[in-house]
Tab-separated table of C-alpha atoms in Angstrom:
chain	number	residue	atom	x	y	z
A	501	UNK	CA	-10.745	-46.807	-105.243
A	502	UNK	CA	-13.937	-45.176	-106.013
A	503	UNK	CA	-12.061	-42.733	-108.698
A	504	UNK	CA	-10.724	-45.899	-110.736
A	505	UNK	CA	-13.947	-47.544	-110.779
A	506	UNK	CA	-15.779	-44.242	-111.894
A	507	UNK	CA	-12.884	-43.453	-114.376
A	508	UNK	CA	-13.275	-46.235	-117.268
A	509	UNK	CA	-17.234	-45.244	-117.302
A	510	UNK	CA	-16.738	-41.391	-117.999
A	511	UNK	CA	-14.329	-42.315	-120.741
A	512	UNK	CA	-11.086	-41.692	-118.529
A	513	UNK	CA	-8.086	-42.912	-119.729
A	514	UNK	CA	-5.732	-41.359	-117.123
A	515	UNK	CA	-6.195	-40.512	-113.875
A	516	UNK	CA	-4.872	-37.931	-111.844
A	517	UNK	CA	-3.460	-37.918	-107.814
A	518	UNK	CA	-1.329	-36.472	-105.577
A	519	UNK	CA	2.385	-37.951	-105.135
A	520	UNK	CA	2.039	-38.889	-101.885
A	521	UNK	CA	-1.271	-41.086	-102.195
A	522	UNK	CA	0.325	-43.281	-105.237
A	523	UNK	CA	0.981	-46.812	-104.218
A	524	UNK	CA	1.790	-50.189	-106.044
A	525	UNK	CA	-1.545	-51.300	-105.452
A	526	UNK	CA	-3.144	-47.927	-106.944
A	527	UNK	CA	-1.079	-48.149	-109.726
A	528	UNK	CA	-2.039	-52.118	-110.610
A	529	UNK	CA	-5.713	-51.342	-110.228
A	530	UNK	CA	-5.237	-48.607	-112.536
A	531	UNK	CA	-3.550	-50.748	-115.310
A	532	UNK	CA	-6.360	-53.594	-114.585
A	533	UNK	CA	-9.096	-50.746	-115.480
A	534	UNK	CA	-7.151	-49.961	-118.330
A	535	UNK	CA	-6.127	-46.316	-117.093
A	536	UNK	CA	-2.741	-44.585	-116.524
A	537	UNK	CA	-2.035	-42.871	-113.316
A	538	UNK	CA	-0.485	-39.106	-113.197
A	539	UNK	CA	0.878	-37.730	-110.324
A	540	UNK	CA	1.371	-34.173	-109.002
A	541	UNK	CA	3.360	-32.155	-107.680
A	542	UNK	CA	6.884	-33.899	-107.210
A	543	UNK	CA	9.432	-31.887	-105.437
A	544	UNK	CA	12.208	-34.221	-104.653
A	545	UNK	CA	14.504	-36.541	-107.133
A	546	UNK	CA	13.378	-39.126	-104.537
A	547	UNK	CA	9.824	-38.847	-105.254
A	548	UNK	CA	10.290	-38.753	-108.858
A	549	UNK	CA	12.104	-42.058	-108.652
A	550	UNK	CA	9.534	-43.917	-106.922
A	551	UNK	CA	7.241	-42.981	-108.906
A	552	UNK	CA	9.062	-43.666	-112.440
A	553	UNK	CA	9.856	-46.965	-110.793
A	554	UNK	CA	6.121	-47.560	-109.795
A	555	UNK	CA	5.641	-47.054	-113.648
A	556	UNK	CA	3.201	-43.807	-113.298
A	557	UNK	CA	2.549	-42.163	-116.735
A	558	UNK	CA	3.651	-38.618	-115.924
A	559	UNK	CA	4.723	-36.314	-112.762
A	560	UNK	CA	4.044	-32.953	-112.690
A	561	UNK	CA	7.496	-31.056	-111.069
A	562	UNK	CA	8.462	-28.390	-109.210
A	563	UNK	CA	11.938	-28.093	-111.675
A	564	UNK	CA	13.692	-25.594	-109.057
A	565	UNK	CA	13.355	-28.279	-106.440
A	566	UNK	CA	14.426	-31.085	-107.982
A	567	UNK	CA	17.370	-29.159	-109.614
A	568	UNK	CA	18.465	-28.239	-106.142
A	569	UNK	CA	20.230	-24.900	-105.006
């Protein structure tokens, strides 16, 4: 909460989190403050999924992973 109210006011337009802290919520109180959510480091299809479906703006990858063996 407190990085998407500091965001907009140091000229922010994305932010940035980890996969696994990226909720619905986060991702609607980003689009109210007019910022796009990122997420990092994604290392299963599944996790790449929810997050495409939660509409975040980009996901960082570990390729090898989600390729599989």
């Amino acid at each position: 909460p407190q990085t998407i109210g500091a965001a907009p006011s140091l000229g922010c337009e994305v932010i940035s989190a980890g996969w696994h802290s990226i909720d619905a919520e986060g991702v609607a109180r980003a689009a109210d403050a007019a910022l796009a959510v990122a997420a990092w480091t994604a290392r299963e299809v599944s996790e790449f999924e929810r997050l495409e479906a939660l509409g975040v703006f980009g996901v960082c990858v570990e390729a090898a992973a989600l390729d599989g063996p």
